[in-house]
PDB file of C-alpha atoms in Angstrom:
ATOM      1  CA  MET A   1       8.803 -66.920  76.814  1.00 43.00           C
ATOM      2  CA  ASN A   2       5.580 -68.438  75.463  1.00 41.00           C
ATOM      3  CA  SER A   3       5.629 -69.514  71.828  1.00 40.00           C
ATOM      4  CA  VAL A   4       3.238 -67.914  69.363  1.00 38.00           C
ATOM      5  CA  PRO A   5       0.550 -70.284  68.027  1.00 45.00           C
ATOM      6  CA  LYS A   6       1.110 -71.178  64.372  1.00 41.00           C
ATOM      7  CA  THR A   7      -2.241 -69.707  63.247  1.00 41.00           C
ATOM      8  CA  LYS A   8      -1.482 -66.348  64.852  1.00 41.00           C
ATOM      9  CA  LEU A   9       2.056 -66.417  63.505  1.00 39.00           C
ATOM     10  CA  ALA A  10       0.795 -67.011  59.964  1.00 43.00           C
ATOM     11  CA  ALA A  11      -1.646 -64.135  60.263  1.00 44.00           C
ATOM     12  CA  LEU A  12       1.104 -61.881  61.567  1.00 40.00           C
ATOM     13  CA  VAL A  13       3.389 -62.788  58.691  1.00 39.00           C
ATOM     14  CA  ALA A  14       0.620 -62.167  56.144  1.00 44.00           C
ATOM     15  CA  ALA A  15      -0.184 -58.767  57.621  1.00 43.00           C
ATOM     16  CA  THR A  16       3.469 -57.802  57.681  1.00 41.00           C
ATOM     17  CA  LEU A  17       3.867 -58.852  54.046  1.00 39.00           C
ATOM     18  CA  ALA A  18       0.850 -56.803  52.980  1.00 43.00           C
ATOM     19  CA  LEU A  19       2.172 -53.730  54.749  1.00 41.00           C
ATOM     20  CA  ALA A  20       5.589 -54.158  53.175  1.00 40.00           C
ATOM     21  CA  LEU A  21       4.054 -54.448  49.748  1.00 38.00           C
ATOM     22  CA  ALA A  22       1.950 -51.379  50.401  1.00 39.00           C
ATOM     23  CA  ALA A  23       5.071 -49.426  51.222  1.00 37.00           C
ATOM     24  CA  ALA A  24       6.716 -50.626  48.040  1.00 37.00           C
ATOM     25  CA  GLY A  25       3.879 -49.116  45.979  1.00 37.00           C
ATOM     26  CA  LEU A  26       1.609 -50.454  43.277  1.00 37.00           C
ATOM     27  CA  VAL A  27       3.127 -51.729  40.067  1.00 39.00           C
ATOM     28  CA  LEU A  28       0.844 -53.135  37.457  1.00 42.00           C
ATOM     29  CA  VAL A  29       0.979 -53.874  33.786  1.00 46.00           C
ATOM     30  CA  LEU A  30      -2.094 -54.929  31.872  1.00 48.00           C
ATOM     31  CA  VAL A  31      -1.808 -55.832  28.239  1.00 47.00           C
ATOM     32  CA  ASP A  32      -4.287 -56.265  25.420  1.00 50.00           C
ATOM     33  CA  VAL A  33      -4.223 -56.865  21.712  1.00 43.00           C
ATOM     34  CA  THR A  34      -6.364 -54.881  19.299  1.00 42.00           C
ATOM     35  CA  MET A  35      -8.579 -56.846  16.964  1.00 44.00           C
ATOM     36  CA  SER A  36      -9.081 -56.170  13.305  1.00 40.00           C
ATOM     37  CA  ALA A  37     -12.148 -57.670  11.683  1.00 42.00           C
ATOM     38  CA  GLU A  38      -9.882 -60.334  10.185  1.00 41.00           C
ATOM     39  CA  GLY A  39      -8.182 -60.820  13.518  1.00 44.00           C
ATOM     40  CA  LEU A  40     -11.493 -61.524  15.180  1.00 44.00           C
ATOM     41  CA  ARG A  41     -12.165 -64.290  12.693  1.00 31.00           C
ATOM     42  CA  ASN A  42      -8.687 -65.738  13.112  1.00 29.00           C
ATOM     43  CA  GLY A  43      -8.859 -65.832  16.901  1.00 31.00           C
ATOM     44  CA  ALA A  44      -6.726 -62.817  17.851  1.00 34.00           C
ATOM     45  CA  GLN A  45      -6.585 -62.609  21.643  1.00 38.00           C
ATOM     46  CA  GLN A  46      -5.896 -60.242  24.445  1.00 40.00           C
ATOM     47  CA  LEU A  47      -2.728 -60.851  26.432  1.00 35.00           C
ATOM     48  CA  ALA A  48      -2.062 -60.018  30.055  1.00 35.00           C
ATOM     49  CA  ALA A  49       1.065 -59.888  32.156  1.00 36.00           C
ATOM     50  CA  PRO A  50       1.040 -60.128  35.960  1.00 36.00           C
ATOM     51  CA  PRO A  51       2.445 -57.307  38.080  1.00 43.00           C
ATOM     52  CA  SER A  52       5.977 -57.567  39.372  1.00 39.00           C
ATOM     53  CA  ARG A  53       4.671 -56.504  42.798  1.00 42.00           C
ATOM     54  CA  ALA A  54       1.285 -55.290  43.983  1.00 38.00           C
ATOM     55  CA  SER A  55      -0.487 -53.858  46.953  1.00 36.00           C
ATOM     56  CA  GLY A  56      -3.123 -51.459  48.214  1.00 37.00           C
ATOM     57  CA  ARG A  57      -2.787 -48.468  50.448  1.00 41.00           C
ATOM     58  CA  GLN A  58      -5.349 -49.848  52.891  1.00 38.00           C
ATOM     59  CA  ALA A  59      -3.615 -53.129  53.662  1.00 40.00           C
ATOM     60  CA  GLY A  60      -4.028 -52.641  57.408  1.00 44.00           C
ATOM     61  CA  ALA A  61      -7.767 -52.017  57.281  1.00 43.00           C
ATOM     62  CA  PRO A  62     -10.029 -54.841  58.532  1.00 46.00           C
ATOM     63  CA  ASP A  63     -11.777 -55.201  55.160  1.00 69.00           C
ATOM     64  CA  LEU A  64      -8.666 -54.368  53.091  1.00 74.00           C
ATOM     65  CA  GLY A  65     -10.523 -51.349  51.645  1.00 88.00           C
ATOM     66  CA  ARG A  66     -13.244 -53.538  50.135  1.00 94.00           C
ATOM     67  CA  ALA A  67     -15.863 -50.790  50.353  1.00 95.00           C
ATOM     68  CA  MET A  68     -14.061 -48.780  47.669  1.00 95.00           C
ATOM     69  CA  ALA A  69     -14.553 -51.704  45.305  1.00 97.00           C
ATOM     70  CA  THR A  70     -18.092 -52.711  46.239  1.00 97.00           C
ATOM     71  CA  ARG A  71     -19.604 -49.300  47.044  1.00 97.00           C
ATOM     72  CA  ASN A  72     -17.518 -46.864  45.048  1.00 98.00           C
ATOM     73  CA  PRO A  73     -19.075 -43.398  44.570  1.00 98.00           C
ATOM     74  CA  LEU A  74     -18.714 -43.806  40.796  1.00 98.00           C
ATOM     75  CA  TYR A  75     -21.444 -46.419  40.863  1.00 98.00           C
ATOM     76  CA  ARG A  76     -24.005 -43.747  41.744  1.00 98.00           C
ATOM     77  CA  THR A  77     -23.187 -41.315  38.932  1.00 98.00           C
ATOM     78  CA  GLY A  78     -25.645 -42.565  36.327  1.00 98.00           C
ATOM     79  CA  ARG A  79     -25.134 -42.907  32.595  1.00 98.00           C
ATOM     80  CA  LEU A  80     -21.917 -41.823  30.958  1.00 98.00           C
ATOM     81  CA  SER A  81     -22.295 -38.547  29.096  1.00 97.00           C
ATOM     82  CA  ASP A  82     -22.400 -38.389  25.322  1.00 97.00           C
ATOM     83  CA  VAL A  83     -19.527 -36.034  24.500  1.00 97.00           C
ATOM     84  CA  ASN A  84     -20.152 -36.253  20.756  1.00 96.00           C
ATOM     85  CA  CYS A  85     -17.051 -38.349  20.237  1.00 97.00           C
ATOM     86  CA  ARG A  86     -16.195 -38.413  16.560  1.00 95.00           C
ATOM     87  CA  PRO A  87     -12.568 -39.536  16.151  1.00 97.00           C
ATOM     88  CA  GLY A  88     -12.833 -39.486  12.373  1.00 94.00           C
ATOM     89  CA  ALA A  89     -11.937 -41.975   9.681  1.00 92.00           C
ATOM     90  CA  LEU A  90      -9.202 -44.575  10.021  1.00 95.00           C
ATOM     91  CA  PRO A  91      -7.989 -45.345   6.494  1.00 95.00           C
ATOM     92  CA  ALA A  92      -5.581 -48.206   5.934  1.00 95.00           C
ATOM     93  CA  ARG A  93      -1.824 -47.555   5.716  1.00 95.00           C
ATOM     94  CA  SER A  94      -1.903 -44.079   7.252  1.00 95.00           C
ATOM     95  CA  ILE A  95       0.126 -43.841  10.453  1.00 94.00           C
ATOM     96  CA  ILE A  96      -0.786 -40.144  10.742  1.00 95.00           C
ATOM     97  CA  ALA A  97      -4.494 -40.990  10.700  1.00 95.00           C
ATOM     98  CA  TYR A  98      -3.912 -43.812  13.181  1.00 95.00           C
ATOM     99  CA  ARG A  99      -2.121 -41.530  15.654  1.00 95.00           C
ATOM    100  CA  ARG A 100      -4.839 -38.927  15.284  1.00 96.00           C
ATOM    101  CA  PHE A 101      -7.514 -41.563  15.903  1.00 97.00           C
ATOM    102  CA  LEU A 102      -5.868 -42.875  19.089  1.00 97.00           C
ATOM    103  CA  THR A 103      -5.378 -39.356  20.421  1.00 97.00           C
ATOM    104  CA  ARG A 104      -8.962 -38.317  19.715  1.00 98.00           C
ATOM    105  CA  VAL A 105     -10.481 -41.423  21.316  1.00 98.00           C
ATOM    106  CA  THR A 106      -8.348 -40.856  24.407  1.00 98.00           C
ATOM    107  CA  ALA A 107      -9.529 -37.218  24.542  1.00 98.00           C
ATOM    108  CA  CYS A 108     -13.130 -38.466  24.424  1.00 98.00           C
ATOM    109  CA  LEU A 109     -12.427 -40.868  27.293  1.00 98.00           C
ATOM    110  CA  ASN A 110     -10.917 -38.025  29.316  1.00 98.00           C
ATOM    111  CA  ARG A 111     -14.069 -35.950  28.884  1.00 98.00           C
ATOM    112  CA  VAL A 112     -16.438 -38.802  29.635  1.00 98.00           C
ATOM    113  CA  TRP A 113     -14.694 -40.099  32.754  1.00 98.00           C
ATOM    114  CA  GLY A 114     -13.777 -36.620  33.944  1.00 98.00           C
ATOM    115  CA  ALA A 115     -17.485 -35.810  34.035  1.00 98.00           C
ATOM    116  CA  GLN A 116     -18.276 -38.989  35.987  1.00 98.00           C
ATOM    117  CA  PHE A 117     -15.615 -38.256  38.600  1.00 98.00           C
ATOM    118  CA  ARG A 118     -16.998 -34.735  39.024  1.00 98.00           C
ATOM    119  CA  LYS A 119     -20.451 -36.201  39.622  1.00 98.00           C
ATOM    120  CA  ALA A 120     -18.940 -38.485  42.251  1.00 98.00           C
ATOM    121  CA  GLU A 121     -17.016 -35.560  43.774  1.00 98.00           C
ATOM    122  CA  MET A 122     -13.807 -37.528  43.355  1.00 98.00           C
ATOM    123  CA  THR A 123     -10.416 -36.344  42.141  1.00 98.00           C
ATOM    124  CA  PHE A 124      -9.794 -37.118  38.471  1.00 98.00           C
ATOM    125  CA  THR A 125      -6.450 -37.332  36.708  1.00 98.00           C
ATOM    126  CA  LYS A 126      -5.886 -38.190  33.070  1.00 98.00           C
ATOM    127  CA  PRO A 127      -3.671 -41.087  32.072  1.00 98.00           C
ATOM    128  CA  ARG A 128      -0.691 -40.392  29.864  1.00 97.00           C
ATOM    129  CA  LEU A 129      -0.777 -41.651  26.292  1.00 97.00           C
ATOM    130  CA  ARG A 130       2.312 -42.877  24.498  1.00 95.00           C
ATOM    131  CA  ILE A 131       1.951 -44.077  20.914  1.00 95.00           C
ATOM    132  CA  ILE A 132       4.751 -46.340  19.719  1.00 93.00           C
ATOM    133  CA  THR A 133       5.672 -48.345  16.620  1.00 90.00           C
ATOM    134  CA  ARG A 134       8.010 -50.838  18.283  1.00 89.00           C
ATOM    135  CA  LYS A 135       8.258 -52.647  21.597  1.00 88.00           C
ATOM    136  CA  VAL A 136       9.584 -50.630  24.519  1.00 91.00           C
ATOM    137  CA  ARG A 137      10.419 -51.343  28.122  1.00 91.00           C
ATOM    138  CA  THR A 138       7.946 -49.657  30.450  1.00 92.00           C
ATOM    139  CA  PRO A 139       8.431 -48.918  34.159  1.00 93.00           C
ATOM    140  CA  CYS A 140       6.331 -52.044  34.725  1.00 86.00           C
ATOM    141  CA  GLY A 141       8.741 -54.302  32.837  1.00 89.00           C
ATOM    142  CA  VAL A 142       9.534 -55.670  29.396  1.00 87.00           C
ATOM    143  CA  TRP A 143       7.002 -55.478  26.583  1.00 83.00           C
ATOM    144  CA  ASN A 144       4.932 -58.617  26.183  1.00 71.00           C
ATOM    145  CA  ALA A 145       5.210 -60.507  22.922  1.00 65.00           C
ATOM    146  CA  GLY A 146       2.187 -59.944  20.702  1.00 60.00           C
ATOM    147  CA  ALA A 147       0.802 -57.073  22.762  1.00 70.00           C
ATOM    148  CA  ASP A 148      -0.614 -53.972  21.090  1.00 77.00           C
ATOM    149  CA  GLY A 149      -1.577 -52.098  24.241  1.00 82.00           C
ATOM    150  CA  VAL A 150      -0.269 -51.761  27.793  1.00 84.00           C
ATOM    151  CA  TYR A 151      -1.481 -49.809  30.803  1.00 87.00           C
ATOM    152  CA  CYS A 152       1.282 -49.351  33.374  1.00 89.00           C
ATOM    153  CA  SER A 153       0.168 -47.984  36.727  1.00 87.00           C
ATOM    154  CA  THR A 154       3.661 -46.933  37.804  1.00 87.00           C
ATOM    155  CA  ASP A 155       3.632 -43.972  35.403  1.00 93.00           C
ATOM    156  CA  ARG A 156      -0.145 -44.111  34.741  1.00 94.00           C
ATOM    157  CA  THR A 157       0.479 -44.411  31.034  1.00 94.00           C
ATOM    158  CA  MET A 158      -1.340 -46.187  28.231  1.00 94.00           C
ATOM    159  CA  TYR A 159       1.211 -47.473  25.725  1.00 91.00           C
ATOM    160  CA  LEU A 160      -0.461 -48.146  22.384  1.00 91.00           C
ATOM    161  CA  MET A 161       1.430 -49.748  19.533  1.00 89.00           C
ATOM    162  CA  ILE A 162       0.748 -49.236  15.850  1.00 90.00           C
ATOM    163  CA  SER A 163       1.806 -52.407  14.065  1.00 86.00           C
ATOM    164  CA  LYS A 164       2.137 -53.047  10.357  1.00 88.00           C
ATOM    165  CA  ASP A 165      -0.761 -55.498  10.483  1.00 87.00           C
ATOM    166  CA  GLN A 166      -3.016 -52.896  12.087  1.00 86.00           C
ATOM    167  CA  LEU A 167      -2.046 -50.331   9.488  1.00 92.00           C
ATOM    168  CA  ARG A 168      -2.969 -52.747   6.708  1.00 94.00           C
ATOM    169  CA  ASN A 169      -6.329 -53.732   8.153  1.00 94.00           C
ATOM    170  CA  PRO A 170      -7.587 -51.416  10.922  1.00 94.00           C
ATOM    171  CA  PHE A 171     -10.856 -52.163  12.704  1.00 93.00           C
ATOM    172  CA  PRO A 172     -11.916 -48.854  14.323  1.00 96.00           C
ATOM    173  CA  LEU A 173     -14.458 -50.347  16.725  1.00 97.00           C
ATOM    174  CA  GLY A 174     -11.988 -52.977  17.944  1.00 93.00           C
ATOM    175  CA  ILE A 175      -9.256 -50.387  18.426  1.00 94.00           C
ATOM    176  CA  THR A 176     -11.620 -48.104  20.345  1.00 96.00           C
ATOM    177  CA  ARG A 177     -12.753 -50.982  22.566  1.00 96.00           C
ATOM    178  CA  LEU A 178      -9.113 -51.735  23.392  1.00 92.00           C
ATOM    179  CA  ILE A 179      -8.295 -48.144  24.383  1.00 94.00           C
ATOM    180  CA  ALA A 180     -11.472 -47.933  26.473  1.00 96.00           C
ATOM    181  CA  HIS A 181     -10.602 -51.206  28.239  1.00 93.00           C
ATOM    182  CA  GLU A 182      -7.132 -49.976  29.176  1.00 92.00           C
ATOM    183  CA  TYR A 183      -8.667 -46.699  30.290  1.00 96.00           C
ATOM    184  CA  GLY A 184     -11.027 -48.733  32.455  1.00 96.00           C
ATOM    185  CA  HIS A 185      -8.036 -50.010  34.408  1.00 92.00           C
ATOM    186  CA  HIS A 186      -6.927 -46.407  34.920  1.00 96.00           C
ATOM    187  CA  VAL A 187     -10.398 -45.639  36.282  1.00 97.00           C
ATOM    188  CA  GLN A 188     -10.071 -48.554  38.685  1.00 95.00           C
ATOM    189  CA  GLN A 189      -6.759 -47.210  39.923  1.00 93.00           C
ATOM    190  CA  ILE A 190      -7.622 -43.554  40.487  1.00 96.00           C
ATOM    191  CA  SER A 191     -11.018 -44.398  42.018  1.00 97.00           C
ATOM    192  CA  GLY A 192      -9.447 -46.608  44.697  1.00 94.00           C
ATOM    193  CA  ILE A 193     -10.925 -49.868  43.433  1.00 96.00           C
ATOM    194  CA  TRP A 194      -7.488 -51.345  42.894  1.00 91.00           C
ATOM    195  CA  ASN A 195      -6.453 -50.593  46.465  1.00 91.00           C
ATOM    196  CA  TYR A 196      -8.694 -53.464  47.502  1.00 94.00           C
ATOM    197  CA  TYR A 197      -7.943 -55.662  44.515  1.00 92.00           C
ATOM    198  CA  TRP A 198      -4.181 -55.868  44.857  1.00 87.00           C
ATOM    199  CA  THR A 199      -4.151 -56.003  48.640  1.00 91.00           C
ATOM    200  CA  ALA A 200      -6.651 -58.866  48.613  1.00 94.00           C
ATOM    201  CA  ARG A 201      -4.498 -60.731  46.100  1.00 90.00           C
ATOM    202  CA  THR A 202      -1.500 -60.734  48.436  1.00 90.00           C
ATOM    203  CA  LEU A 203      -3.497 -62.698  50.997  1.00 91.00           C
ATOM    204  CA  ALA A 204      -5.451 -64.973  48.632  1.00 94.00           C
ATOM    205  CA  GLY A 205      -4.933 -68.518  47.431  1.00 96.00           C
ATOM    206  CA  LYS A 206      -4.778 -69.395  43.732  1.00 96.00           C
ATOM    207  CA  ALA A 207      -8.516 -69.841  43.176  1.00 96.00           C
ATOM    208  CA  ARG A 208      -9.300 -66.561  44.902  1.00 96.00           C
ATOM    209  CA  ARG A 209      -6.576 -64.731  42.972  1.00 96.00           C
ATOM    210  CA  LEU A 210      -8.057 -65.929  39.693  1.00 96.00           C
ATOM    211  CA  GLN A 211     -11.504 -64.760  40.785  1.00 97.00           C
ATOM    212  CA  LEU A 212     -10.155 -61.337  41.748  1.00 96.00           C
ATOM    213  CA  SER A 213      -8.438 -61.074  38.369  1.00 93.00           C
ATOM    214  CA  ARG A 214     -11.702 -61.906  36.612  1.00 97.00           C
ATOM    215  CA  LYS A 215     -13.537 -59.241  38.597  1.00 97.00           C
ATOM    216  CA  SER A 216     -10.961 -56.631  37.551  1.00 94.00           C
ATOM    217  CA  GLU A 217     -10.854 -57.612  33.877  1.00 92.00           C
ATOM    218  CA  LEU A 218     -14.612 -58.016  33.506  1.00 98.00           C
ATOM    219  CA  GLN A 219     -15.192 -54.630  35.106  1.00 98.00           C
ATOM    220  CA  ALA A 220     -12.713 -52.963  32.756  1.00 95.00           C
ATOM    221  CA  GLU A 221     -14.486 -54.602  29.814  1.00 96.00           C
ATOM    222  CA  CYS A 222     -17.846 -53.405  31.130  1.00 98.00           C
ATOM    223  CA  PHE A 223     -16.494 -49.867  31.593  1.00 98.00           C
ATOM    224  CA  SER A 224     -15.267 -50.051  27.997  1.00 98.00           C
ATOM    225  CA  ALA A 225     -18.690 -51.131  26.766  1.00 98.00           C
ATOM    226  CA  ALA A 226     -20.407 -48.338  28.717  1.00 98.00           C
ATOM    227  CA  PHE A 227     -18.175 -45.850  26.908  1.00 98.00           C
ATOM    228  CA  MET A 228     -18.919 -47.501  23.557  1.00 98.00           C
ATOM    229  CA  SER A 229     -22.634 -47.057  24.257  1.00 98.00           C
ATOM    230  CA  THR A 230     -22.213 -43.269  24.141  1.00 98.00           C
ATOM    231  CA  MET A 231     -21.473 -43.664  20.408  1.00 98.00           C
ATOM    232  CA  ARG A 232     -24.171 -46.225  19.713  1.00 97.00           C
ATOM    233  CA  GLY A 233     -25.611 -45.985  16.224  1.00 95.00           C
ATOM    234  CA  SER A 234     -22.709 -43.929  14.897  1.00 95.00           C
ATOM    235  CA  ASP A 235     -20.482 -44.929  11.999  1.00 94.00           C
ATOM    236  CA  LEU A 236     -17.893 -46.077  14.537  1.00 96.00           C
ATOM    237  CA  VAL A 237     -20.235 -48.202  16.674  1.00 97.00           C
ATOM    238  CA  SER A 238     -22.854 -49.647  14.386  1.00 96.00           C
ATOM    239  CA  ASP A 239     -25.264 -52.206  15.811  1.00 96.00           C
ATOM    240  CA  ALA A 240     -23.962 -54.832  13.409  1.00 96.00           C
ATOM    241  CA  ASP A 241     -20.287 -54.335  14.276  1.00 97.00           C
ATOM    242  CA  TRP A 242     -21.010 -54.298  18.006  1.00 98.00           C
ATOM    243  CA  ALA A 243     -23.116 -57.464  17.837  1.00 97.00           C
ATOM    244  CA  TYR A 244     -20.360 -59.146  15.829  1.00 96.00           C
ATOM    245  CA  THR A 245     -17.714 -58.168  18.385  1.00 97.00           C
ATOM    246  CA  VAL A 246     -19.750 -59.377  21.376  1.00 98.00           C
ATOM    247  CA  GLU A 247     -20.488 -62.663  19.647  1.00 97.00           C
ATOM    248  CA  TRP A 248     -16.799 -63.140  18.869  1.00 95.00           C
ATOM    249  CA  PHE A 249     -15.976 -62.722  22.571  1.00 95.00           C
ATOM    250  CA  ARG A 250     -18.736 -65.129  23.492  1.00 97.00           C
ATOM    251  CA  LYS A 251     -17.181 -67.840  21.328  1.00 96.00           C
ATOM    252  CA  ASN A 252     -13.471 -67.023  21.580  1.00 93.00           C
ATOM    253  CA  GLY A 253     -12.894 -64.665  24.510  1.00 90.00           C
ATOM    254  CA  ALA A 254     -11.354 -67.282  26.792  1.00 91.00           C
ATOM    255  CA  LYS A 255      -9.425 -69.348  24.263  1.00 87.00           C
ATOM    256  CA  GLY A 256      -6.133 -67.508  24.595  1.00 76.00           C
ATOM    257  CA  TRP A 257      -5.863 -67.858  28.373  1.00 78.00           C
ATOM    258  CA  PRO A 258      -4.172 -70.892  29.935  1.00 82.00           C
ATOM    259  CA  GLN A 259      -6.103 -70.301  33.151  1.00 89.00           C
ATOM    260  CA  ASN A 260      -9.431 -68.641  33.804  1.00 93.00           C
ATOM    261  CA  ASP A 261      -8.252 -65.177  34.855  1.00 89.00           C
ATOM    262  CA  HIS A 262     -10.390 -63.158  32.410  1.00 90.00           C
ATOM    263  CA  GLY A 263     -13.662 -65.062  32.557  1.00 96.00           C
ATOM    264  CA  ARG A 264     -15.299 -67.511  30.212  1.00 97.00           C
ATOM    265  CA  GLY A 265     -16.369 -66.309  26.788  1.00 97.00           C
ATOM    266  CA  PRO A 266     -20.078 -66.103  27.646  1.00 98.00           C
ATOM    267  CA  THR A 267     -19.200 -64.250  30.871  1.00 98.00           C
ATOM    268  CA  GLN A 268     -17.128 -61.684  28.991  1.00 97.00           C
ATOM    269  CA  ALA A 269     -19.923 -61.195  26.470  1.00 98.00           C
ATOM    270  CA  ALA A 270     -22.486 -60.807  29.257  1.00 98.00           C
ATOM    271  CA  TRP A 271     -20.568 -57.965  30.942  1.00 98.00           C
ATOM    272  CA  MET A 272     -19.945 -56.297  27.585  1.00 98.00           C
ATOM    273  CA  SER A 273     -23.676 -56.408  26.852  1.00 98.00           C
ATOM    274  CA  ARG A 274     -24.559 -55.202  30.348  1.00 98.00           C
ATOM    275  CA  GLY A 275     -22.268 -52.188  30.113  1.00 98.00           C
ATOM    276  CA  PHE A 276     -23.424 -51.328  26.618  1.00 98.00           C
ATOM    277  CA  GLU A 277     -27.134 -51.574  27.360  1.00 98.00           C
ATOM    278  CA  ARG A 278     -27.077 -49.701  30.686  1.00 98.00           C
ATOM    279  CA  GLY A 279     -24.206 -47.296  30.034  1.00 98.00           C
ATOM    280  CA  THR A 280     -23.463 -46.710  33.724  1.00 98.00           C
ATOM    281  CA  PRO A 281     -20.475 -47.451  35.978  1.00 98.00           C
ATOM    282  CA  GLY A 282     -22.911 -48.932  38.479  1.00 98.00           C
ATOM    283  CA  ALA A 283     -23.799 -51.659  35.983  1.00 98.00           C
ATOM    284  CA  CYS A 284     -20.156 -52.745  36.112  1.00 98.00           C
ATOM    285  CA  ASN A 285     -19.887 -53.543  39.823  1.00 98.00           C
ATOM    286  CA  THR A 286     -18.264 -56.956  39.505  1.00 98.00           C
ATOM    287  CA  TRP A 287     -17.059 -56.760  43.121  1.00 98.00           C
ATOM    288  CA  ALA A 288     -20.489 -57.098  44.748  1.00 97.00           C
ATOM    289  CA  THR A 289     -22.080 -59.594  42.359  1.00 97.00           C
ATOM    290  CA  ALA A 290     -22.567 -63.312  42.956  1.00 97.00           C
ATOM    291  CA  SER A 291     -19.611 -65.586  42.167  1.00 96.00           C
ATOM    292  CA  ARG A 292     -21.570 -67.300  39.385  1.00 97.00           C
ATOM    293  CA  ASN A 293     -21.570 -64.008  37.445  1.00 98.00           C
ATOM    294  CA  VAL A 294     -17.767 -63.760  37.279  1.00 98.00           C
ATOM    295  CA  ARG A 295     -16.898 -67.336  36.305  1.00 97.00           C
TER     296      ARG A 295
END
């Protein structure tokens, strides 16, 4: 019997691994920390945890499903609709007001993204929302230390924590940005973008994996900013508070990451500004842009 060349054997093993992971299903946990105005000054950071296993349903396709990331129908749906989102006041030390605020912002996100998916003629499903006051174990694993928000793709749930520090000093714009970012990851999942992302990661080296992670995180941040633009000029999203937040990310956005998996500070700020100014999903296509734009 003839032996199989090493190059072909390696390719066969990689393809088999991707298919096995696809069968196992997608498990992802993405974590972020909300930022109060004081927290922004003190360098509060987002946190992220890697998935315990990951894949895409199109692992056997020649391009790994790349078209769903680079040419997704959502990119052609135009500006996000203004749904008159007014989540109300967020006074300090009121857990009832905090829960109401989180629930109302999530309802706004459901309306906004539901409309975009209808424009794209794509199936839309809402994420679940679970508001907690202490760390819990999610289907994606243990709760990450210091995290205030988690999106777990196994149960398609956003877990949002209300901490004592947040109750003492809430920053409504920062909290809204966090929810919208986590929701952006849900959009990536149900639109098929993540099918390519996680499948490509299984076959990539370290540098490529970091680049893919940056593309995912920067897109979610851009989606978040596009949503924030629908409330531009309101009490919640004043020009001054938004400019302050973007500038904070420009200076500090990368400081909490031991490796460049979220993008440099100026890169994060650039995608935030792009999403906010254009207000469209198409402005957030990190998958088809030049590598220099996702550094």
